[in-house]
Tab-separated table of N, CA and C in Angstrom:
chain	number	residue	atom	x	y	z
A	1	MET	N	54.908	0.965	-25.168
A	1	MET	CA	54.458	2.034	-24.286
A	1	MET	C	55.672	2.775	-23.737
A	2	LYS	N	55.456	4.023	-23.374
A	2	LYS	CA	56.490	4.839	-22.739
A	2	LYS	C	56.333	4.771	-21.234
A	3	LYS	N	57.403	5.096	-20.526
A	3	LYS	CA	57.349	5.171	-19.068
A	3	LYS	C	57.273	6.639	-18.668
A	4	LEU	N	56.362	6.986	-17.775
A	4	LEU	CA	56.204	8.336	-17.247
A	4	LEU	C	56.584	8.316	-15.779
A	5	LEU	N	57.518	9.168	-15.382
A	5	LEU	CA	57.927	9.290	-13.988
A	5	LEU	C	57.440	10.640	-13.482
A	6	VAL	N	56.614	10.637	-12.449
A	6	VAL	CA	56.060	11.859	-11.870
A	6	VAL	C	56.617	12.015	-10.467
A	7	SER	N	57.252	13.153	-10.197
A	7	SER	CA	57.771	13.448	-8.859
A	7	SER	C	56.990	14.618	-8.291
A	8	ILE	N	56.435	14.430	-7.112
A	8	ILE	CA	55.665	15.483	-6.458
A	8	ILE	C	56.237	15.694	-5.068
A	9	LYS	N	56.575	16.927	-4.759
A	9	LYS	CA	57.022	17.277	-3.413
A	9	LYS	C	56.044	18.322	-2.901
A	10	LEU	N	55.428	18.056	-1.769
A	10	LEU	CA	54.401	18.922	-1.207
A	10	LEU	C	54.814	19.326	0.192
A	11	GLU	N	54.824	20.620	0.461
A	11	GLU	CA	55.127	21.120	1.800
A	11	GLU	C	53.876	21.805	2.331
A	12	MET	N	53.440	21.396	3.513
A	12	MET	CA	52.218	21.941	4.115
A	12	MET	C	52.510	22.432	5.526
A	13	GLU	N	51.748	23.402	5.973
A	13	GLU	CA	51.747	23.781	7.381
A	13	GLU	C	50.484	23.180	7.979
A	14	VAL	N	50.659	22.342	8.993
A	14	VAL	CA	49.532	21.643	9.607
A	14	VAL	C	49.466	22.003	11.084
A	15	PRO	N	48.288	21.848	11.702
A	15	PRO	CA	48.161	22.149	13.129
A	15	PRO	C	49.132	21.326	13.975
A	16	ASP	N	49.572	21.914	15.088
A	16	ASP	CA	50.546	21.260	15.970
A	16	ASP	C	50.035	19.947	16.552
A	17	ASP	N	48.717	19.774	16.660
A	17	ASP	CA	48.196	18.553	17.282
A	17	ASP	C	48.013	17.397	16.290
A	18	TRP	N	48.283	17.600	15.013
A	18	TRP	CA	48.247	16.497	14.058
A	18	TRP	C	49.456	15.600	14.302
A	19	ILE	N	49.237	14.286	14.236
A	19	ILE	CA	50.276	13.307	14.562
A	19	ILE	C	50.470	12.362	13.379
A	20	LEU	N	51.715	12.092	13.052
A	20	LEU	CA	52.036	11.137	12.005
A	20	LEU	C	51.976	9.729	12.578
A	21	GLU	N	51.204	8.859	11.932
A	21	GLU	CA	51.060	7.466	12.369
A	21	GLU	C	51.224	6.542	11.178
A	22	LYS	N	51.367	5.266	11.444
A	22	LYS	CA	51.451	4.255	10.393
A	22	LYS	C	50.217	3.367	10.450
A	23	THR	N	49.731	2.963	9.286
A	23	THR	CA	48.631	2.011	9.215
A	23	THR	C	49.178	0.606	9.455
A	24	ALA	N	48.286	-0.369	9.535
A	24	ALA	CA	48.707	-1.762	9.704
A	24	ALA	C	49.583	-2.215	8.534
A	25	ASP	N	49.385	-1.603	7.357
A	25	ASP	CA	50.186	-1.928	6.174
A	25	ASP	C	51.507	-1.170	6.126
A	26	GLY	N	51.735	-0.276	7.104
A	26	GLY	CA	52.980	0.486	7.153
A	26	GLY	C	52.954	1.809	6.412
A	27	ALA	N	51.783	2.226	5.925
A	27	ALA	CA	51.673	3.505	5.212
A	27	ALA	C	51.590	4.655	6.208
A	28	ASP	N	52.215	5.780	5.862
A	28	ASP	CA	52.139	6.975	6.697
A	28	ASP	C	50.801	7.673	6.495
A	29	VAL	N	50.160	8.056	7.595
A	29	VAL	CA	48.932	8.852	7.561
A	29	VAL	C	49.008	9.877	8.682
A	30	LEU	N	48.257	10.953	8.532
A	30	LEU	CA	48.186	11.967	9.575
A	30	LEU	C	46.924	11.762	10.392
A	31	ASN	N	47.086	11.676	11.694
A	31	ASN	CA	45.959	11.619	12.615
A	31	ASN	C	45.576	13.066	12.905
A	32	MET	N	44.382	13.483	12.440
A	32	MET	CA	43.923	14.860	12.603
A	32	MET	C	43.082	15.040	13.858
A	33	GLY	N	42.949	13.973	14.652
A	33	GLY	CA	42.125	14.031	15.856
A	33	GLY	C	40.681	13.689	15.549
A	34	ASN	N	39.899	13.461	16.594
A	34	ASN	CA	38.471	13.140	16.463
A	34	ASN	C	38.202	11.966	15.525
A	35	GLY	N	39.135	11.014	15.471
A	35	GLY	CA	38.932	9.826	14.640
A	35	GLY	C	39.092	10.065	13.150
A	36	SER	N	39.700	11.186	12.745
A	36	SER	CA	39.889	11.508	11.330
A	36	SER	C	41.355	11.378	10.945
A	37	PHE	N	41.598	10.799	9.773
A	37	PHE	CA	42.949	10.585	9.273
A	37	PHE	C	43.068	11.143	7.860
A	38	LEU	N	44.262	11.590	7.506
A	38	LEU	CA	44.523	12.150	6.184
A	38	LEU	C	45.648	11.370	5.526
A	39	ASP	N	45.396	10.925	4.302
A	39	ASP	CA	46.409	10.261	3.489
A	39	ASP	C	46.672	11.159	2.284
A	40	MET	N	47.921	11.304	1.909
A	40	MET	CA	48.277	12.074	0.723
A	40	MET	C	48.721	11.076	-0.332
A	41	SER	N	48.061	11.110	-1.486
A	41	SER	CA	48.343	10.116	-2.505
A	41	SER	C	48.069	10.694	-3.888
A	42	PHE	N	48.385	9.935	-4.893
A	42	PHE	CA	48.163	10.283	-6.292
A	42	PHE	C	46.672	10.259	-6.612
A	43	GLU	N	46.197	11.300	-7.294
A	43	GLU	CA	44.814	11.320	-7.783
A	43	GLU	C	44.803	11.979	-9.154
A	44	PRO	N	44.311	11.280	-10.176
A	44	PRO	CA	44.269	11.884	-11.505
A	44	PRO	C	43.246	13.019	-11.569
A	45	LEU	N	43.598	14.074	-12.283
A	45	LEU	CA	42.689	15.183	-12.558
A	45	LEU	C	42.606	15.340	-14.070
A	46	VAL	N	41.425	15.701	-14.575
A	46	VAL	CA	41.207	15.820	-16.018
A	46	VAL	C	40.535	17.147	-16.350
A	47	THR	N	40.636	17.524	-17.630
A	47	THR	CA	39.970	18.725	-18.125
A	47	THR	C	39.816	18.619	-19.634
A	48	ASP	N	38.897	19.387	-20.198
A	48	ASP	CA	38.764	19.492	-21.651
A	48	ASP	C	39.548	20.687	-22.180
A	49	ASP	N	40.056	21.524	-21.272
A	49	ASP	CA	40.794	22.735	-21.637
A	49	ASP	C	41.999	22.840	-20.716
A	50	LYS	N	43.201	22.659	-21.257
A	50	LYS	CA	44.389	22.620	-20.402
A	50	LYS	C	44.608	23.902	-19.615
A	51	SER	N	43.976	25.001	-20.010
A	51	SER	CA	44.051	26.251	-19.249
A	51	SER	C	42.807	26.459	-18.394
A	52	GLY	N	41.923	25.488	-18.414
A	52	GLY	CA	40.655	25.600	-17.693
A	52	GLY	C	40.700	24.983	-16.313
A	53	THR	N	39.551	24.590	-15.839
A	53	THR	CA	39.401	23.998	-14.517
A	53	THR	C	39.650	22.494	-14.586
A	54	TRP	N	40.453	22.001	-13.654
A	54	TRP	CA	40.760	20.573	-13.565
A	54	TRP	C	39.841	19.934	-12.527
A	55	THR	N	39.435	18.697	-12.770
A	55	THR	CA	38.474	18.037	-11.894
A	55	THR	C	38.767	16.541	-11.783
A	56	ASP	N	38.212	15.939	-10.746
A	56	ASP	CA	38.274	14.480	-10.603
A	56	ASP	C	36.928	13.868	-10.985
A	57	ASN	N	36.175	14.575	-11.821
A	57	ASN	CA	34.851	14.121	-12.246
A	57	ASN	C	34.983	13.218	-13.483
A	58	TYR	N	35.195	11.929	-13.239
A	58	TYR	CA	35.285	10.940	-14.298
A	58	TYR	C	34.709	9.640	-13.767
A	59	ASP	N	34.417	8.725	-14.682
A	59	ASP	CA	33.785	7.473	-14.263
A	59	ASP	C	34.823	6.474	-13.745
A	60	ASP	N	34.319	5.457	-13.084
A	60	ASP	CA	35.185	4.430	-12.495
A	60	ASP	C	36.022	3.710	-13.549
A	61	GLU	N	35.469	3.546	-14.737
A	61	GLU	CA	36.203	2.848	-15.799
A	61	GLU	C	37.486	3.611	-16.154
A	62	PHE	N	37.378	4.941	-16.284
A	62	PHE	CA	38.563	5.746	-16.579
A	62	PHE	C	39.543	5.700	-15.410
A	63	ALA	N	39.037	5.846	-14.192
A	63	ALA	CA	39.906	5.814	-13.008
A	63	ALA	C	40.668	4.495	-12.947
A	64	ASN	N	39.975	3.396	-13.169
A	64	ASN	CA	40.625	2.086	-13.136
A	64	ASN	C	41.659	1.945	-14.249
A	65	LEU	N	41.366	2.493	-15.433
A	65	LEU	CA	42.312	2.448	-16.542
A	65	LEU	C	43.610	3.158	-16.164
A	66	VAL	N	43.494	4.366	-15.605
A	66	VAL	CA	44.679	5.133	-15.219
A	66	VAL	C	45.416	4.446	-14.073
A	67	LEU	N	44.694	4.024	-13.052
A	67	LEU	CA	45.341	3.395	-11.896
A	67	LEU	C	46.006	2.073	-12.260
A	68	ASP	N	45.464	1.366	-13.250
A	68	ASP	CA	46.095	0.127	-13.708
A	68	ASP	C	47.435	0.391	-14.396
A	69	MET	N	47.646	1.618	-14.875
A	69	MET	CA	48.915	1.975	-15.512
A	69	MET	C	50.019	2.233	-14.487
A	70	VAL	N	49.649	2.488	-13.245
A	70	VAL	CA	50.629	2.794	-12.200
A	70	VAL	C	51.340	1.508	-11.796
A	71	ARG	N	52.654	1.503	-11.926
A	71	ARG	CA	53.449	0.332	-11.576
A	71	ARG	C	53.981	0.407	-10.159
A	72	SER	N	54.185	1.610	-9.641
A	72	SER	CA	54.637	1.762	-8.264
A	72	SER	C	54.295	3.164	-7.789
A	73	GLU	N	54.126	3.290	-6.496
A	73	GLU	CA	53.867	4.587	-5.870
A	73	GLU	C	54.555	4.580	-4.520
A	74	GLU	N	55.273	5.627	-4.231
A	74	GLU	CA	55.969	5.737	-2.955
A	74	GLU	C	55.640	7.088	-2.349
A	75	THR	N	55.134	7.064	-1.145
A	75	THR	CA	54.810	8.291	-0.433
A	75	THR	C	55.510	8.261	0.913
A	76	GLU	N	56.175	9.340	1.250
A	76	GLU	CA	56.850	9.453	2.538
A	76	GLU	C	56.411	10.754	3.181
A	77	MET	N	55.998	10.691	4.435
A	77	MET	CA	55.610	11.886	5.174
A	77	MET	C	56.560	12.084	6.343
A	78	LYS	N	56.909	13.336	6.607
A	78	LYS	CA	57.740	13.686	7.756
A	78	LYS	C	57.138	14.920	8.403
A	79	LEU	N	57.001	14.907	9.716
A	79	LEU	CA	56.608	16.106	10.447
A	79	LEU	C	57.879	16.776	10.937
A	80	MET	N	57.994	18.066	10.667
A	80	MET	CA	59.194	18.805	11.051
A	80	MET	C	58.782	20.015	11.872
A	81	LEU	N	59.570	20.336	12.873
A	81	LEU	CA	59.311	21.527	13.666
A	81	LEU	C	59.771	22.739	12.886
A	82	SER	N	58.948	23.818	12.926
A	82	SER	CA	59.331	25.021	12.184
A	82	SER	C	60.340	25.827	12.952
């Protein structure tokens, strides 16, 4: 098998009242208020046409197959003042 390395850097503008917190496991999540939290993570998207619409509409068997291929995932979040 080959090794695939995917690097994703995402920059977002979020409301000033969102707060960066850590879960009990030490993962970074955003507290959006009202008991809602946001996690940014890897999610596979598929399509039958590479120039078409991409979707997460696949069965659990496919999702598990892809996720079982992941050997490590690292996500770091930082809130920065503009």
